[in-house]
Amino acid sequence: MDRTLIGMLTPSSNTVLEPYTAALLRDLFPEVTAHFQRFTVREISMRDEALAQFDPAPLLEAARLLNDARMDVIAWNGTSASWMGFAADRRLCAAITESTGVPATTSVLALNEALERTGVTRLGLVTPYLEDIQSAIVANYASEGFEVVSERHLNDKGNFSFSEYDEQTLADMVRDVARDAPQAITILCTNLRGAGIVPALERELGIPIYDSVSVTVWKTLALAGVDPTRVTGWGQLFQDPRLGA
């Protein structure tokens, strides 16, 4: 039996990305399956202890453990590079591939590629993060040519608590951001329940919405040679011809 195995590096306190990833891939089962390895992440802040959670060593060890099961692609399914700098994810992907021989991506690099390929320069941003984390994200996107024209954040240091916000809360934040007419909106966090609200909000607002869990699935499928358009009912990301594999 031919199978495609997708490995996901997962924050230990995240309860959203695994079930949502499985839901996104439901119609591709059993041909395509996702597999998860956790490492410790309990708080999102600028404290040294919180930033140290994203040292590459535990992520690389998690990637090696995943690859005992012969993954076709490995993703860091988290958004730490959005505030720590995109170069961190580029280095991590190179290290994962060097260590395992497997192509690698991250939630942030996948999002950035989607923005670049669709010509987005005016971005709306929805996150659960603290003010200083949010400010760092805005600055990092500005440095890459993406102007955050509107943003909303929950000012929460989480990480487990991010999963407890309901879809209505997130939808209201997206609607608020949409008032400033960004070219696209991102729900930036893999522990927010964003993926399921995307299709209805895109129809309502007429703006593409890129959820972090969804963009990770999109890019890992492409890297594994699986057509992302096979994922239906989850928003424009998977059907936009500019984002085809």
CSV table of C-alpha atoms in Angstrom, one decimal:
chain,number,residue,atom,x,y,z
A,1,MET,CA,0.0,0.0,0.0
A,2,ASP,CA,1.3,3.4,-1.0
A,3,ARG,CA,1.1,5.8,1.9
A,4,THR,CA,2.1,9.5,2.5
A,5,LEU,CA,3.2,10.1,6.1
A,6,ILE,CA,3.3,13.6,7.4
A,7,GLY,CA,5.2,14.4,10.6
A,8,MET,CA,4.2,17.3,12.9
A,9,LEU,CA,6.3,18.7,15.7
A,10,THR,CA,3.7,19.7,18.3
A,11,PRO,CA,3.8,22.0,21.4
A,12,SER,CA,3.1,19.9,24.4
A,13,SER,CA,0.2,22.1,25.6
A,14,ASN,CA,-1.5,22.3,22.2
A,15,THR,CA,-4.9,20.5,22.0
A,16,VAL,CA,-6.1,21.9,18.6
A,17,LEU,CA,-3.6,21.1,15.9
A,18,GLU,CA,-3.9,17.3,16.1
A,19,PRO,CA,-7.7,17.0,15.8
A,20,TYR,CA,-7.9,19.7,13.2
A,21,THR,CA,-5.1,18.3,11.1
A,22,ALA,CA,-6.9,14.9,11.2
A,23,ALA,CA,-10.1,16.6,10.2
A,24,LEU,CA,-8.5,18.4,7.3
A,25,LEU,CA,-7.0,15.2,6.0
A,26,ARG,CA,-10.1,13.1,6.6
A,27,ASP,CA,-11.0,12.6,2.9
A,28,LEU,CA,-7.4,11.5,2.1
A,29,PHE,CA,-7.4,8.8,4.8
A,30,PRO,CA,-5.9,6.1,4.7
A,31,GLU,CA,-3.6,7.2,1.9
A,32,VAL,CA,-2.4,10.3,3.8
A,33,THR,CA,-1.9,10.4,7.6
A,34,ALA,CA,-0.4,12.8,10.1
A,35,HIS,CA,1.8,11.8,13.0
A,36,PHE,CA,2.8,13.9,16.0
A,37,GLN,CA,5.7,14.3,18.4
A,38,ARG,CA,5.5,16.7,21.3
A,39,PHE,CA,8.1,18.8,23.1
A,40,THR,CA,7.6,21.1,26.0
A,41,VAL,CA,5.8,24.5,25.4
A,42,ARG,CA,3.8,25.9,28.3
A,43,GLU,CA,4.0,29.7,27.9
A,44,ILE,CA,4.2,32.2,25.1
A,45,SER,CA,6.0,35.4,26.2
A,46,MET,CA,9.2,37.3,25.9
A,47,ARG,CA,10.6,35.9,29.1
A,48,ASP,CA,13.9,34.1,28.6
A,49,GLU,CA,12.5,30.9,29.9
A,50,ALA,CA,9.6,31.0,27.4
A,51,LEU,CA,11.9,31.8,24.5
A,52,ALA,CA,14.2,29.0,25.4
A,53,GLN,CA,11.4,26.5,24.8
A,54,PHE,CA,12.0,26.9,21.1
A,55,ASP,CA,15.7,26.0,21.2
A,56,PRO,CA,16.3,23.9,18.2
A,57,ALA,CA,17.7,20.9,20.1
A,58,PRO,CA,14.4,19.4,21.4
A,59,LEU,CA,12.7,20.1,18.0
A,60,LEU,CA,15.5,18.2,16.2
A,61,GLU,CA,15.2,15.3,18.7
A,62,ALA,CA,11.5,15.2,18.1
A,63,ALA,CA,12.0,15.2,14.3
A,64,ARG,CA,14.4,12.3,14.6
A,65,LEU,CA,11.9,10.3,16.7
A,66,LEU,CA,9.2,11.0,14.1
A,67,ASN,CA,11.5,9.9,11.4
A,68,ASP,CA,11.8,6.4,13.0
A,69,ALA,CA,8.4,6.0,11.3
A,70,ARG,CA,9.8,7.1,7.9
A,71,MET,CA,8.0,10.4,7.4
A,72,ASP,CA,7.7,11.9,3.9
A,73,VAL,CA,7.8,15.4,5.2
A,74,ILE,CA,8.2,17.0,8.7
A,75,ALA,CA,6.7,20.3,9.8
A,76,TRP,CA,7.2,22.4,12.9
A,77,ASN,CA,3.5,23.1,13.5
A,78,GLY,CA,3.9,26.3,15.5
A,79,THR,CA,4.4,30.0,15.0
A,80,SER,CA,7.4,30.9,17.2
A,81,ALA,CA,9.3,32.4,14.3
A,82,SER,CA,6.7,35.0,13.8
A,83,TRP,CA,8.0,36.8,16.9
A,84,MET,CA,11.5,35.3,17.1
A,85,GLY,CA,12.4,36.0,13.5
A,86,PHE,CA,11.8,34.0,10.3
A,87,ALA,CA,15.4,33.0,10.0
A,88,ALA,CA,15.0,30.7,13.0
A,89,ASP,CA,12.5,28.6,11.0
A,90,ARG,CA,14.7,28.6,7.9
A,91,ARG,CA,17.6,27.3,10.0
A,92,LEU,CA,15.4,24.7,11.7
A,93,CYS,CA,14.2,23.3,8.4
A,94,ALA,CA,17.7,23.0,7.1
A,95,ALA,CA,18.8,21.2,10.3
A,96,ILE,CA,15.8,18.8,10.1
A,97,THR,CA,16.5,17.9,6.6
A,98,GLU,CA,20.2,17.5,7.3
A,99,SER,CA,19.5,15.3,10.3
A,100,THR,CA,16.7,13.1,8.7
A,101,GLY,CA,17.0,13.5,5.0
A,102,VAL,CA,13.3,14.6,4.9
A,103,PRO,CA,12.0,17.8,3.5
A,104,ALA,CA,10.8,20.2,6.2
A,105,THR,CA,8.6,23.3,6.6
A,106,THR,CA,6.9,25.3,9.4
A,107,SER,CA,3.5,27.0,9.9
A,108,VAL,CA,5.1,30.4,9.5
A,109,LEU,CA,7.1,29.6,6.4
A,110,ALA,CA,4.0,28.1,4.8
A,111,LEU,CA,2.0,31.2,5.6
A,112,ASN,CA,4.7,33.5,4.2
A,113,GLU,CA,4.8,31.5,1.0
A,114,ALA,CA,1.1,31.7,0.6
A,115,LEU,CA,1.2,35.4,1.1
A,116,GLU,CA,4.0,35.8,-1.4
A,117,ARG,CA,2.4,33.6,-4.1
A,118,THR,CA,-0.9,35.5,-3.8
A,119,GLY,CA,0.7,38.9,-3.9
A,120,VAL,CA,-0.5,40.0,-0.4
A,121,THR,CA,1.2,43.2,1.0
A,122,ARG,CA,-1.6,44.3,3.3
A,123,LEU,CA,-2.3,41.8,6.0
A,124,GLY,CA,-4.8,41.4,8.8
A,125,LEU,CA,-3.6,39.6,11.9
A,126,VAL,CA,-5.5,37.7,14.6
A,127,THR,CA,-3.7,36.1,17.5
A,128,PRO,CA,-4.1,35.2,21.1
A,129,TYR,CA,-0.7,36.7,22.1
A,130,LEU,CA,0.6,39.3,24.5
A,131,GLU,CA,1.1,42.9,23.4
A,132,ASP,CA,4.9,42.6,23.1
A,133,ILE,CA,4.7,39.4,21.2
A,134,GLN,CA,2.1,41.0,18.8
A,135,SER,CA,4.4,44.0,18.3
A,136,ALA,CA,7.3,41.7,17.4
A,137,ILE,CA,5.1,39.8,14.9
A,138,VAL,CA,4.0,43.1,13.2
A,139,ALA,CA,7.6,44.3,13.0
A,140,ASN,CA,8.9,41.0,11.5
A,141,TYR,CA,6.2,41.0,8.8
A,142,ALA,CA,7.0,44.6,8.0
A,143,SER,CA,10.6,43.7,7.5
A,144,GLU,CA,9.5,41.1,4.8
A,145,GLY,CA,7.3,43.6,3.0
A,146,PHE,CA,3.9,42.6,4.6
A,147,GLU,CA,2.2,45.6,6.2
A,148,VAL,CA,-0.1,44.6,9.1
A,149,VAL,CA,-2.9,47.1,8.5
A,150,SER,CA,-5.2,45.8,11.2
A,151,GLU,CA,-4.7,43.4,14.2
A,152,ARG,CA,-6.5,42.0,17.2
A,153,HIS,CA,-5.0,39.9,20.0
A,154,LEU,CA,-6.3,38.3,23.2
A,155,ASN,CA,-3.3,39.4,25.3
A,156,ASP,CA,-2.9,35.9,26.7
A,157,LYS,CA,0.4,34.1,27.5
A,158,GLY,CA,-1.3,30.6,27.2
A,159,ASN,CA,-0.4,28.3,25.7
A,160,PHE,CA,-3.0,25.7,26.8
A,161,SER,CA,-5.6,28.5,27.3
A,162,PHE,CA,-5.5,29.5,23.6
A,163,SER,CA,-7.5,26.3,22.9
A,164,GLU,CA,-10.3,27.4,25.1
A,165,TYR,CA,-11.4,30.4,23.1
A,166,ASP,CA,-14.5,29.6,21.1
A,167,GLU,CA,-15.1,30.0,17.4
A,168,GLN,CA,-17.4,33.0,17.9
A,169,THR,CA,-14.7,34.9,19.7
A,170,LEU,CA,-12.3,34.3,16.9
A,171,ALA,CA,-14.9,35.1,14.2
A,172,ASP,CA,-15.6,38.5,15.8
A,173,MET,CA,-11.9,39.3,15.9
A,174,VAL,CA,-11.6,38.4,12.2
A,175,ARG,CA,-14.6,40.6,11.4
A,176,ASP,CA,-13.0,43.5,13.3
A,177,VAL,CA,-9.8,43.1,11.3
A,178,ALA,CA,-11.6,42.9,8.0
A,179,ARG,CA,-13.0,46.5,8.5
A,180,ASP,CA,-9.6,47.9,7.4
A,181,ALA,CA,-9.7,46.0,4.1
A,182,PRO,CA,-6.6,43.8,4.2
A,183,GLN,CA,-5.8,41.7,1.2
A,184,ALA,CA,-5.8,38.6,3.4
A,185,ILE,CA,-6.2,37.8,7.1
A,186,THR,CA,-4.2,35.2,9.1
A,187,ILE,CA,-5.4,33.5,12.3
A,188,LEU,CA,-1.8,33.0,13.5
A,189,CYS,CA,-1.5,30.3,16.2
A,190,THR,CA,-1.8,26.5,15.9
A,191,ASN,CA,-3.7,26.3,19.2
A,192,LEU,CA,-6.7,28.4,18.1
A,193,ARG,CA,-9.9,26.9,16.6
A,194,GLY,CA,-9.6,28.9,13.4
A,195,ALA,CA,-9.7,26.4,10.6
A,196,GLY,CA,-13.4,25.5,10.9
A,197,ILE,CA,-14.6,29.1,10.7
A,198,VAL,CA,-12.7,30.0,7.6
A,199,PRO,CA,-15.1,29.0,4.8
A,200,ALA,CA,-18.1,30.9,6.1
A,201,LEU,CA,-16.1,34.0,7.0
A,202,GLU,CA,-14.5,34.0,3.5
A,203,ARG,CA,-17.9,34.0,1.9
A,204,GLU,CA,-19.1,36.7,4.3
A,205,LEU,CA,-16.1,39.0,4.0
A,206,GLY,CA,-14.7,38.3,0.6
A,207,ILE,CA,-11.2,38.1,2.0
A,208,PRO,CA,-9.0,35.0,2.0
A,209,ILE,CA,-8.3,33.8,5.5
A,210,TYR,CA,-5.2,31.7,6.3
A,211,ASP,CA,-5.3,29.6,9.5
A,212,SER,CA,-2.0,28.4,10.8
A,213,VAL,CA,-3.0,24.7,11.1
A,214,SER,CA,-4.5,24.8,7.6
A,215,VAL,CA,-1.4,26.4,5.9
A,216,THR,CA,0.8,23.7,7.6
A,217,VAL,CA,-1.4,21.0,6.0
A,218,TRP,CA,-1.4,22.8,2.7
A,219,LYS,CA,2.4,23.0,2.5
A,220,THR,CA,3.2,19.5,3.8
A,221,LEU,CA,0.9,18.0,1.3
A,222,ALA,CA,2.6,19.9,-1.5
A,223,LEU,CA,6.1,18.9,-0.3
A,224,ALA,CA,4.9,15.3,-0.1
A,225,GLY,CA,3.7,15.4,-3.7
A,226,VAL,CA,0.0,15.3,-2.8
A,227,ASP,CA,-2.4,17.7,-4.6
A,228,PRO,CA,-3.7,20.1,-1.9
A,229,THR,CA,-6.9,20.7,-4.0
A,230,ARG,CA,-8.0,17.3,-2.8
A,231,VAL,CA,-8.8,19.0,0.6
A,232,THR,CA,-12.2,20.5,0.1
A,233,GLY,CA,-14.6,22.5,2.3
A,234,TRP,CA,-11.8,24.2,4.3
A,235,GLY,CA,-11.4,27.5,2.4
A,236,GLN,CA,-9.7,29.2,-0.5
A,237,LEU,CA,-6.2,28.2,0.5
A,238,PHE,CA,-6.7,24.7,-0.9
A,239,GLN,CA,-8.4,25.7,-4.1
A,240,ASP,CA,-6.6,28.9,-5.2
A,241,PRO,CA,-4.8,28.0,-8.5
A,242,ARG,CA,-1.9,30.3,-7.4
A,243,LEU,CA,-1.2,28.0,-4.5
A,244,GLY,CA,-1.3,24.7,-6.5
A,245,ALA,CA,1.5,22.2,-6.0
